[in-house]
Amino acid sequence: MKISFSVNGERADLDVEPRRTLADALREDCGLTGTHLGCEHGVCGACTILVDGEPVRACLMFAVQADGASVSTVEGLQGTDGELHPVQEAFVACHGLQCGFCTPGMLMSACHLLDTRPDADRETIRAEMSGNICRCTGYQGIVAAVERARADMRDPAGPGEGPVHPWEVTFSEE
Amino acid sequence: MKCAPFDYVRAASVEETVKVLGEADGDGKILAGGQSLVPVLALRMARPAVLVDVNRIPGLSSIRRIDDTVEVGATVRHSRLAEQTEHPLLAEAARWIGHTAIRSRGTAGGSIAHADPSAELPVVAVATGATVTVTGPRGSRDVDAEELFVGALTTSIEEDEMITAIRFPQPDRWGFAEFARRHGDFALVTAVVTEVRGRPRITFGGVGSVPQRAAAAEQALADRRPAAEIAHIAAEEIEPTADLHGSVEFRRAIATEMTRRALAQFDSVREQSR
């Protein structure tokens, strides 16, 4: 079936079998292997992308359903000048990743969260990010990174207010 | 794993959906949000010959208030249900469905049709006395939510019929409490206390194969018994099943607490409206 959609602002014209998931189409037909597949049945969140601005499990949507849609993947986060997105910067600074497999989905979920709720508190961040599973159990650094990105995105010029390292985070309220 | 091959039809209307389902002769499935169906396909627990995508059918994605009910179109997403203000109980329940990326795709009609015993919308449908509109080759019919759910993942909808809308009466007062291991996971116990058209209802999800009402507890609520007593009666009355996540005793204990919390919220709404 012939379809076309936009990926990170560029048009993609594909001819796919209806059973091909959007995740597979992105990886294999568009060559965008940043979107990772973990469980392939909607549990782990590694394949989270944005479709028309909404977070979506790319393994639970067929490519044919994306016909005409606007898709954003982790590859689109980096600026045209190669500069990392503030959320990516924060993941680097706060050790928000260990093996990195879940990271693309984490980044897309975090970007959507901070876009829609720029004032999200720590509790909200923890609840929202719980939809993405990290098998290295690196959650502390991930939550710290999202908090730092929140601060950086509010005040791009100033230094990050968020904790730099996960071990600087205090857990007294938990 | 990958899905088995299927034919894909992007339906333009309810009539086309029903026609394609009829032609598939029991081997067709409706694809709405796909958040329950696609995992089942990926695991090859189901391999339908035809998938009818209803996401682009015009007119199925609106939320409308009609007198004292709120009509929710079949393809309204959970994220929209969570944001709407017409039906606060529905909004609260929708916030408990899965995670953000699940709510952005999953639909009201899909959740009702899937009839997962621990899902939120089926419980709210029974708790409010909702009516489900179903269209098939023999025309449209309205089904009471209580008669729709016949077992775990099983409804009285025929293979060639499609849910087009659900009408949820607006409760005068309500309370909602859910216990899950992690927010977004399926509920171990959901308790919903409502007063709809002057009648109290106490409904549970997650404790049996279909949403269960607790008649004796409802009577105790009507008799204005203390909350602790109502919660105890309710937990004794329901018949939870044991599984990996909890024994019968554990579920009864959680049901007691969830009822108590839902009743507290139910009472606070009454105090506000005085």
Short mmCIF file of C-alpha atoms in Angstrom, two decimals:
data_model
loop_
_atom_site.label_atom_id
_atom_site.label_comp_id
_atom_site.label_asym_id
_atom_site.label_seq_id
_atom_site.Cartn_x
_atom_site.Cartn_y
_atom_site.Cartn_z
CA MET A 1 0.00 0.00 0.00
CA LYS A 2 1.36 3.39 -0.99
CA ILE A 3 1.54 5.98 1.76
CA SER A 4 3.31 9.22 2.51
CA PHE A 5 3.96 11.10 5.71
CA SER A 6 6.45 13.60 7.01
CA VAL A 7 9.32 12.52 9.23
CA ASN A 8 11.19 15.25 11.09
CA GLY A 9 9.99 17.70 8.44
CA GLU A 10 10.95 15.63 5.42
CA ARG A 11 8.51 13.80 3.20
CA ALA A 12 8.65 10.02 3.06
CA ASP A 13 6.90 8.07 0.30
CA LEU A 14 6.65 4.37 1.05
CA ASP A 15 5.04 1.23 -0.30
CA VAL A 16 4.41 -1.01 2.71
CA GLU A 17 2.53 -4.13 3.67
CA PRO A 18 -0.40 -3.25 5.98
CA ARG A 19 1.09 -5.34 8.79
CA ARG A 20 4.31 -3.30 8.88
CA THR A 21 4.43 -1.30 12.09
CA LEU A 22 5.34 2.36 11.98
CA ALA A 23 8.44 1.49 14.03
CA ASP A 24 9.64 -1.00 11.41
CA ALA A 25 8.83 1.39 8.58
CA LEU A 26 10.88 4.14 10.23
CA ARG A 27 13.81 1.83 10.90
CA GLU A 28 13.88 -0.26 7.76
CA ASP A 29 12.25 1.85 5.06
CA CYS A 30 13.31 5.31 6.19
CA GLY A 31 16.68 4.25 7.65
CA LEU A 32 15.93 6.03 10.91
CA THR A 33 17.22 3.48 13.38
CA GLY A 34 17.10 5.84 16.35
CA THR A 35 13.65 4.51 17.21
CA HIS A 36 14.35 1.35 19.18
CA LEU A 37 12.15 -1.70 19.52
CA GLY A 38 12.10 -3.43 22.88
CA CYS A 39 9.05 -5.54 23.63
CA GLU A 40 7.13 -4.91 20.38
CA HIS A 41 3.80 -5.08 22.14
CA GLY A 42 3.42 -1.71 23.79
CA VAL A 43 4.81 -2.31 27.26
CA CYS A 44 8.34 -0.94 27.32
CA GLY A 45 8.03 2.44 25.57
CA ALA A 46 11.44 2.22 23.83
CA CYS A 47 9.78 2.97 20.46
CA THR A 48 7.94 6.10 21.66
CA ILE A 49 7.77 8.78 18.95
CA LEU A 50 5.49 11.75 18.29
CA VAL A 51 2.71 11.54 15.71
CA ASP A 52 1.04 14.88 15.04
CA GLY A 53 2.63 16.07 18.27
CA GLU A 54 1.24 13.28 20.45
CA PRO A 55 3.40 10.55 21.98
CA VAL A 56 2.72 7.17 20.41
CA ARG A 57 4.09 3.66 20.76
CA ALA A 58 5.45 3.16 17.23
CA CYS A 59 5.11 -0.63 17.62
CA LEU A 60 1.34 -0.31 18.21
CA MET A 61 0.60 1.69 15.09
CA PHE A 62 0.73 0.40 11.54
CA ALA A 63 2.63 2.50 9.04
CA VAL A 64 -0.47 2.68 6.82
CA GLN A 65 -2.21 4.51 9.67
CA ALA A 66 0.41 7.27 9.56
CA ASP A 67 -0.51 8.20 5.99
CA GLY A 68 -0.66 11.99 5.90
CA ALA A 69 0.63 12.40 9.45
CA SER A 70 3.56 14.35 10.81
CA VAL A 71 6.04 12.10 12.61
CA SER A 72 8.88 13.17 14.90
CA THR A 73 11.63 10.78 15.94
CA VAL A 74 14.72 11.12 18.11
CA GLU A 75 16.76 12.01 15.01
CA GLY A 76 14.76 15.23 14.75
CA LEU A 77 15.75 16.49 18.20
CA GLN A 78 19.22 17.61 17.20
CA GLY A 79 19.37 21.09 15.70
CA THR A 80 20.42 21.66 12.09
CA ASP A 81 23.77 22.93 13.35
CA GLY A 82 24.34 19.64 15.17
CA GLU A 83 23.58 21.09 18.56
CA LEU A 84 21.86 18.75 20.99
CA HIS A 85 18.36 19.42 22.25
CA PRO A 86 18.26 20.68 25.87
CA VAL A 87 16.73 17.36 26.93
CA GLN A 88 19.59 15.48 25.26
CA GLU A 89 22.12 17.81 26.91
CA ALA A 90 20.52 17.14 30.28
CA PHE A 91 20.60 13.37 29.77
CA VAL A 92 24.34 13.66 29.09
CA ALA A 93 24.94 15.96 32.06
CA CYS A 94 22.92 13.92 34.57
CA HIS A 95 23.96 10.47 33.46
CA GLY A 96 20.39 9.86 32.31
CA LEU A 97 21.37 6.75 30.43
CA GLN A 98 23.32 3.58 31.01
CA CYS A 99 23.23 1.24 28.01
CA GLY A 100 21.20 3.79 26.04
CA PHE A 101 18.71 1.37 24.53
CA CYS A 102 15.63 2.96 26.11
CA THR A 103 17.00 6.49 25.66
CA PRO A 104 15.25 7.48 22.38
CA GLY A 105 11.84 6.67 23.85
CA MET A 106 12.76 8.37 27.12
CA LEU A 107 13.83 11.51 25.23
CA MET A 108 10.62 11.66 23.19
CA SER A 109 8.44 11.15 26.28
CA ALA A 110 10.43 13.78 28.18
CA CYS A 111 10.18 16.28 25.30
CA HIS A 112 6.42 15.86 25.10
CA LEU A 113 6.10 16.18 28.87
CA LEU A 114 8.12 19.40 29.02
CA ASP A 115 6.33 20.80 25.95
CA THR A 116 2.89 20.24 27.42
CA ARG A 117 3.68 20.70 31.12
CA PRO A 118 6.74 22.97 31.41
CA ASP A 119 6.15 23.28 35.16
CA ALA A 120 5.90 19.54 35.87
CA ASP A 121 7.08 18.75 39.39
CA ARG A 122 9.23 15.80 40.34
CA GLU A 123 6.24 13.63 41.21
CA THR A 124 4.63 14.32 37.83
CA ILE A 125 7.90 13.61 36.02
CA ARG A 126 8.25 10.28 37.84
CA ALA A 127 4.66 9.30 37.00
CA GLU A 128 4.93 10.34 33.36
CA MET A 129 8.30 8.70 32.76
CA SER A 130 7.08 5.46 34.34
CA GLY A 131 5.54 4.63 30.96
CA ASN A 132 9.06 3.96 29.69
CA ILE A 133 11.00 1.01 31.05
CA CYS A 134 14.78 1.12 31.60
CA ARG A 135 16.25 -2.29 32.23
CA CYS A 136 19.46 -0.80 33.60
CA THR A 137 17.23 0.69 36.33
CA GLY A 138 18.71 4.10 35.59
CA TYR A 139 15.60 5.99 36.62
CA GLN A 140 17.23 8.35 39.15
CA GLY A 141 19.48 9.88 36.53
CA ILE A 142 16.63 10.03 34.04
CA VAL A 143 14.33 11.89 36.43
CA ALA A 144 17.19 14.22 37.37
CA ALA A 145 17.84 14.87 33.67
CA VAL A 146 14.22 15.77 32.99
CA GLU A 147 14.27 18.13 35.98
CA ARG A 148 17.43 19.75 34.71
CA ALA A 149 16.04 20.06 31.18
CA ARG A 150 12.95 21.69 32.62
CA ALA A 151 15.13 24.36 34.23
CA ASP A 152 17.34 24.77 31.13
CA MET A 153 14.37 25.15 28.82
CA ARG A 154 12.86 27.83 31.05
CA ASP A 155 16.09 29.80 31.13
CA PRO A 156 18.27 28.76 28.18
CA ALA A 157 20.94 31.38 28.93
CA GLY A 158 21.48 30.62 32.60
CA PRO A 159 23.16 27.66 34.20
CA GLY A 160 20.95 24.65 34.87
CA GLU A 161 19.26 24.76 38.23
CA GLY A 162 18.70 21.03 38.28
CA PRO A 163 21.02 18.56 39.97
CA VAL A 164 24.01 17.67 37.85
CA HIS A 165 24.50 14.13 39.06
CA PRO A 166 21.92 11.68 40.28
CA TRP A 167 23.84 11.24 43.52
CA GLU A 168 23.25 14.91 44.27
CA VAL A 169 19.52 14.33 44.31
CA THR A 170 17.92 14.08 47.72
CA PHE A 171 15.15 11.58 48.18
CA SER A 172 13.81 12.77 51.51
CA GLU A 173 10.23 13.19 50.31
CA GLU A 174 10.01 9.70 48.86
CA MET B 1 7.03 -10.91 17.05
CA LYS B 2 5.33 -9.52 13.96
CA CYS B 3 1.64 -9.68 13.09
CA ALA B 4 0.43 -12.27 10.59
CA PRO B 5 -0.59 -10.73 7.24
CA PHE B 6 -4.04 -9.18 6.97
CA ASP B 7 -6.06 -7.12 4.52
CA TYR B 8 -6.41 -3.51 5.58
CA VAL B 9 -9.49 -1.41 4.90
CA ARG B 10 -9.59 2.25 5.87
CA ALA B 11 -13.33 2.66 6.36
CA ALA B 12 -14.98 5.93 5.39
CA SER B 13 -18.26 5.21 7.20
CA VAL B 14 -19.95 3.01 9.79
CA GLU B 15 -21.93 1.37 6.97
CA GLU B 16 -18.72 0.43 5.17
CA THR B 17 -17.27 -0.98 8.41
CA VAL B 18 -20.32 -3.15 8.98
CA LYS B 19 -20.30 -4.31 5.36
CA VAL B 20 -16.63 -5.31 5.46
CA LEU B 21 -17.10 -7.09 8.80
CA GLY B 22 -20.07 -8.96 7.34
CA GLU B 23 -18.09 -10.01 4.30
CA ALA B 24 -15.22 -11.16 6.53
CA ASP B 25 -17.72 -13.56 8.09
CA GLY B 26 -16.30 -13.54 11.60
CA ASP B 27 -12.70 -13.18 10.46
CA GLY B 28 -12.60 -9.37 10.62
CA LYS B 29 -11.62 -7.02 13.43
CA ILE B 30 -12.10 -3.32 14.00
CA LEU B 31 -8.89 -1.35 14.42
CA ALA B 32 -9.41 1.81 16.46
CA GLY B 33 -6.62 2.95 18.79
CA GLY B 34 -4.98 -0.47 18.57
CA GLN B 35 -3.61 -0.32 22.10
CA SER B 36 -5.19 -3.66 23.03
CA LEU B 37 -5.63 -5.23 19.59
CA VAL B 38 -2.12 -4.73 18.19
CA PRO B 39 -0.37 -6.50 21.11
CA VAL B 40 -2.74 -9.44 20.61
CA LEU B 41 -1.87 -9.46 16.89
CA ALA B 42 1.85 -9.10 17.57
CA LEU B 43 1.74 -12.13 19.88
CA ARG B 44 -0.33 -13.91 17.20
CA MET B 45 -3.00 -14.71 19.75
CA ALA B 46 -5.34 -13.47 17.02
CA ARG B 47 -4.81 -13.46 13.27
CA PRO B 48 -7.85 -11.89 11.63
CA ALA B 49 -8.02 -11.87 7.82
CA VAL B 50 -9.24 -8.27 7.66
CA LEU B 51 -8.67 -5.20 9.80
CA VAL B 52 -11.12 -2.34 9.38
CA ASP B 53 -9.53 0.94 10.46
CA VAL B 54 -12.28 3.19 11.84
CA ASN B 55 -10.02 6.05 12.92
CA ARG B 56 -10.95 8.31 10.01
CA ILE B 57 -14.70 7.84 10.00
CA PRO B 58 -16.15 11.35 10.32
CA GLY B 59 -18.49 12.07 13.21
CA LEU B 60 -17.24 9.40 15.61
CA SER B 61 -14.83 11.56 17.58
CA SER B 62 -17.10 14.09 19.23
CA ILE B 63 -18.12 14.57 22.85
CA ARG B 64 -21.60 16.02 23.24
CA ARG B 65 -23.82 16.74 26.18
CA ILE B 66 -27.41 15.57 25.65
CA ASP B 67 -29.67 16.48 28.58
CA ASP B 68 -28.17 14.72 31.62
CA THR B 69 -25.85 12.44 29.64
CA VAL B 70 -22.54 12.93 27.89
CA GLU B 71 -22.29 11.14 24.57
CA VAL B 72 -18.79 9.99 23.71
CA GLY B 73 -18.08 8.96 20.12
CA ALA B 74 -16.38 5.61 19.58
CA THR B 75 -13.05 7.05 18.45
CA VAL B 76 -12.65 9.68 21.17
CA ARG B 77 -9.15 9.21 22.62
CA HIS B 78 -8.55 8.68 26.32
CA SER B 79 -6.38 11.80 26.40
CA ARG B 80 -9.39 13.87 25.32
CA LEU B 81 -11.65 12.18 27.84
CA ALA B 82 -9.14 13.09 30.53
CA GLU B 83 -9.21 16.75 29.50
CA GLN B 84 -12.94 17.29 28.96
CA THR B 85 -14.93 19.02 31.68
CA GLU B 86 -18.47 17.86 30.83
CA HIS B 87 -18.16 14.63 32.80
CA PRO B 88 -15.68 14.90 35.68
CA LEU B 89 -15.94 11.22 36.70
CA LEU B 90 -15.09 10.18 33.15
CA ALA B 91 -12.14 12.59 33.14
CA GLU B 92 -10.82 11.19 36.42
CA ALA B 93 -11.18 7.59 35.23
CA ALA B 94 -9.45 8.37 31.91
CA ARG B 95 -6.42 9.75 33.75
CA TRP B 96 -5.90 6.25 35.19
CA ILE B 97 -5.79 4.54 31.79
CA GLY B 98 -2.31 3.38 30.85
CA HIS B 99 0.45 5.90 30.16
CA THR B 100 0.43 9.10 28.10
CA ALA B 101 1.45 7.33 24.88
CA ILE B 102 -1.36 4.79 25.39
CA ARG B 103 -3.98 7.44 26.17
CA SER B 104 -3.06 9.40 23.04
CA ARG B 105 -4.15 6.49 20.82
CA GLY B 106 -6.59 4.34 22.81
CA THR B 107 -10.29 5.02 22.21
CA ALA B 108 -13.46 4.92 24.30
CA GLY B 109 -15.21 2.52 21.92
CA GLY B 110 -12.18 0.25 21.79
CA SER B 111 -11.90 0.04 25.55
CA ILE B 112 -15.59 -0.85 25.93
CA ALA B 113 -15.41 -3.40 23.09
CA HIS B 114 -12.25 -4.99 24.50
CA ALA B 115 -14.04 -5.45 27.86
CA ASP B 116 -10.95 -5.94 29.95
CA PRO B 117 -12.20 -6.60 33.50
CA SER B 118 -9.54 -4.37 35.01
CA ALA B 119 -9.95 -1.48 32.56
CA GLU B 120 -11.46 1.80 33.76
CA LEU B 121 -14.12 2.69 31.16
CA PRO B 122 -16.18 -0.51 31.50
CA VAL B 123 -16.44 0.12 35.27
CA VAL B 124 -17.50 3.73 34.76
CA ALA B 125 -20.02 2.59 32.13
CA VAL B 126 -21.66 0.24 34.62
CA ALA B 127 -21.29 2.71 37.49
CA THR B 128 -23.21 5.39 35.60
CA GLY B 129 -25.74 3.12 33.87
CA ALA B 130 -24.32 3.99 30.46
CA THR B 131 -25.92 3.01 27.17
CA VAL B 132 -23.80 1.72 24.31
CA THR B 133 -25.01 2.33 20.75
CA VAL B 134 -24.13 -0.49 18.40
CA THR B 135 -24.69 -0.54 14.63
CA GLY B 136 -24.86 -3.65 12.47
CA PRO B 137 -26.48 -4.88 9.26
CA ARG B 138 -29.79 -5.10 11.12
CA GLY B 139 -29.63 -1.44 12.11
CA SER B 140 -28.71 0.31 15.35
CA ARG B 141 -29.51 -0.75 18.88
CA ASP B 142 -28.83 0.55 22.37
CA VAL B 143 -27.41 -1.84 24.92
CA ASP B 144 -27.23 -1.24 28.67
CA ALA B 145 -23.62 -1.43 29.80
CA GLU B 146 -24.55 -4.05 32.40
CA GLU B 147 -25.88 -6.30 29.65
CA LEU B 148 -22.99 -5.62 27.31
CA PHE B 149 -20.26 -7.23 29.41
CA VAL B 150 -20.78 -10.99 29.54
CA GLY B 151 -17.30 -12.17 30.54
CA ALA B 152 -13.62 -11.31 30.50
CA LEU B 153 -12.85 -9.78 27.08
CA THR B 154 -16.33 -10.82 25.95
CA THR B 155 -19.33 -8.64 25.10
CA SER B 156 -22.77 -9.19 23.63
CA ILE B 157 -21.74 -7.27 20.49
CA GLU B 158 -22.05 -9.42 17.36
CA GLU B 159 -19.11 -9.98 15.01
CA ASP B 160 -20.64 -7.74 12.33
CA GLU B 161 -21.54 -4.89 14.66
CA MET B 162 -19.68 -1.76 15.64
CA ILE B 163 -19.88 0.51 18.70
CA THR B 164 -20.57 4.04 17.49
CA ALA B 165 -21.08 5.90 20.78
CA ILE B 166 -21.42 5.51 24.53
CA ARG B 167 -23.81 7.68 26.52
CA PHE B 168 -22.66 8.19 30.10
CA PRO B 169 -25.26 9.75 32.44
CA GLN B 170 -23.75 12.51 34.55
CA PRO B 171 -23.81 11.40 38.18
CA ASP B 172 -25.07 13.90 40.75
CA ARG B 173 -22.26 12.82 43.03
CA TRP B 174 -19.38 10.43 42.58
CA GLY B 175 -16.21 9.00 44.06
CA PHE B 176 -13.46 7.08 42.24
CA ALA B 177 -10.56 5.17 43.75
CA GLU B 178 -8.15 2.77 42.12
CA PHE B 179 -5.23 0.69 43.30
CA ALA B 180 -2.55 -0.40 40.83
CA ARG B 181 1.06 -1.42 41.47
CA ARG B 182 2.25 1.45 39.31
CA HIS B 183 0.18 4.30 37.91
CA GLY B 184 -0.82 3.21 34.42
CA ASP B 185 -0.88 -0.50 35.16
CA PHE B 186 -4.12 -2.42 35.12
CA ALA B 187 -6.15 -1.97 38.28
CA LEU B 188 -6.04 -4.54 41.06
CA VAL B 189 -9.22 -2.96 42.36
CA THR B 190 -11.24 0.03 41.16
CA ALA B 191 -14.16 1.27 43.27
CA VAL B 192 -16.67 3.74 41.90
CA VAL B 193 -19.48 5.18 44.02
CA THR B 194 -22.12 7.20 42.19
CA GLU B 195 -25.55 8.67 42.59
CA VAL B 196 -27.26 8.59 39.23
CA ARG B 197 -30.78 9.94 38.84
CA GLY B 198 -31.23 9.72 42.61
CA ARG B 199 -30.04 6.12 42.96
CA PRO B 200 -26.77 5.10 44.59
CA ARG B 201 -24.48 2.64 42.81
CA ILE B 202 -21.31 0.97 44.02
CA THR B 203 -19.31 -0.71 41.26
CA PHE B 204 -15.99 -2.54 41.22
CA GLY B 205 -13.46 -3.28 38.52
CA GLY B 206 -10.56 -5.71 38.60
CA VAL B 207 -12.20 -8.15 40.99
CA GLY B 208 -14.06 -10.43 38.56
CA SER B 209 -14.55 -11.10 34.89
CA VAL B 210 -16.93 -8.16 34.43
CA PRO B 211 -17.57 -4.93 36.39
CA GLN B 212 -19.46 -5.95 39.53
CA ARG B 213 -22.10 -4.01 41.42
CA ALA B 214 -22.53 -4.53 45.14
CA ALA B 215 -26.29 -4.46 45.79
CA ALA B 216 -26.21 -4.87 49.59
CA ALA B 217 -23.63 -2.12 49.92
CA GLU B 218 -25.74 0.11 47.67
CA GLN B 219 -28.68 -0.48 50.01
CA ALA B 220 -26.47 0.34 53.01
CA LEU B 221 -25.47 3.58 51.26
CA ALA B 222 -29.12 4.42 50.59
CA ASP B 223 -29.80 3.74 54.30
CA ARG B 224 -27.00 6.18 55.17
CA ARG B 225 -24.93 3.60 57.06
CA PRO B 226 -21.42 4.70 58.12
CA ALA B 227 -18.75 4.52 55.39
CA ALA B 228 -16.69 1.86 57.20
CA GLU B 229 -19.72 -0.39 57.39
CA ILE B 230 -20.62 0.12 53.71
CA ALA B 231 -17.02 -0.60 52.68
CA HIS B 232 -17.02 -3.81 54.75
CA ILE B 233 -20.33 -4.98 53.28
CA ALA B 234 -19.11 -4.24 49.74
CA ALA B 235 -15.83 -6.12 50.15
CA GLU B 236 -17.64 -9.15 51.57
CA GLU B 237 -20.20 -9.06 48.80
CA ILE B 238 -17.92 -9.01 45.77
CA GLU B 239 -16.22 -12.15 44.54
CA PRO B 240 -12.64 -11.34 43.66
CA THR B 241 -10.44 -13.93 42.02
CA ALA B 242 -6.88 -14.65 43.08
CA ASP B 243 -3.99 -14.33 40.66
CA LEU B 244 -0.28 -13.58 40.58
CA HIS B 245 -0.91 -10.04 41.80
CA GLY B 246 -2.96 -10.80 44.87
CA SER B 247 -4.96 -13.33 46.83
CA VAL B 248 -8.71 -13.12 47.40
CA GLU B 249 -8.08 -11.80 50.95
CA PHE B 250 -5.67 -9.15 49.68
CA ARG B 251 -8.14 -7.96 47.05
CA ARG B 252 -10.95 -7.81 49.65
CA ALA B 253 -8.72 -5.69 51.89
CA ILE B 254 -7.86 -3.36 49.03
CA ALA B 255 -11.54 -3.23 47.99
CA THR B 256 -12.48 -2.15 51.52
CA GLU B 257 -9.98 0.70 51.44
CA MET B 258 -10.82 1.77 47.88
CA THR B 259 -14.54 1.84 48.77
CA ARG B 260 -13.78 3.93 51.83
CA ARG B 261 -11.80 6.41 49.72
CA ALA B 262 -14.43 6.56 46.97
CA LEU B 263 -17.11 7.14 49.63
CA ALA B 264 -15.07 9.96 51.17
CA GLN B 265 -14.85 11.66 47.77
CA PHE B 266 -18.55 10.98 47.16
CA ASP B 267 -19.40 12.73 50.46
CA SER B 268 -17.12 15.68 49.81
CA VAL B 269 -18.92 16.34 46.53
CA ARG B 270 -22.21 16.43 48.42
CA GLU B 271 -20.83 18.94 50.90
CA GLN B 272 -19.65 21.19 48.08
CA SER B 273 -23.02 21.16 46.39
CA ARG B 274 -24.92 22.13 49.53
#
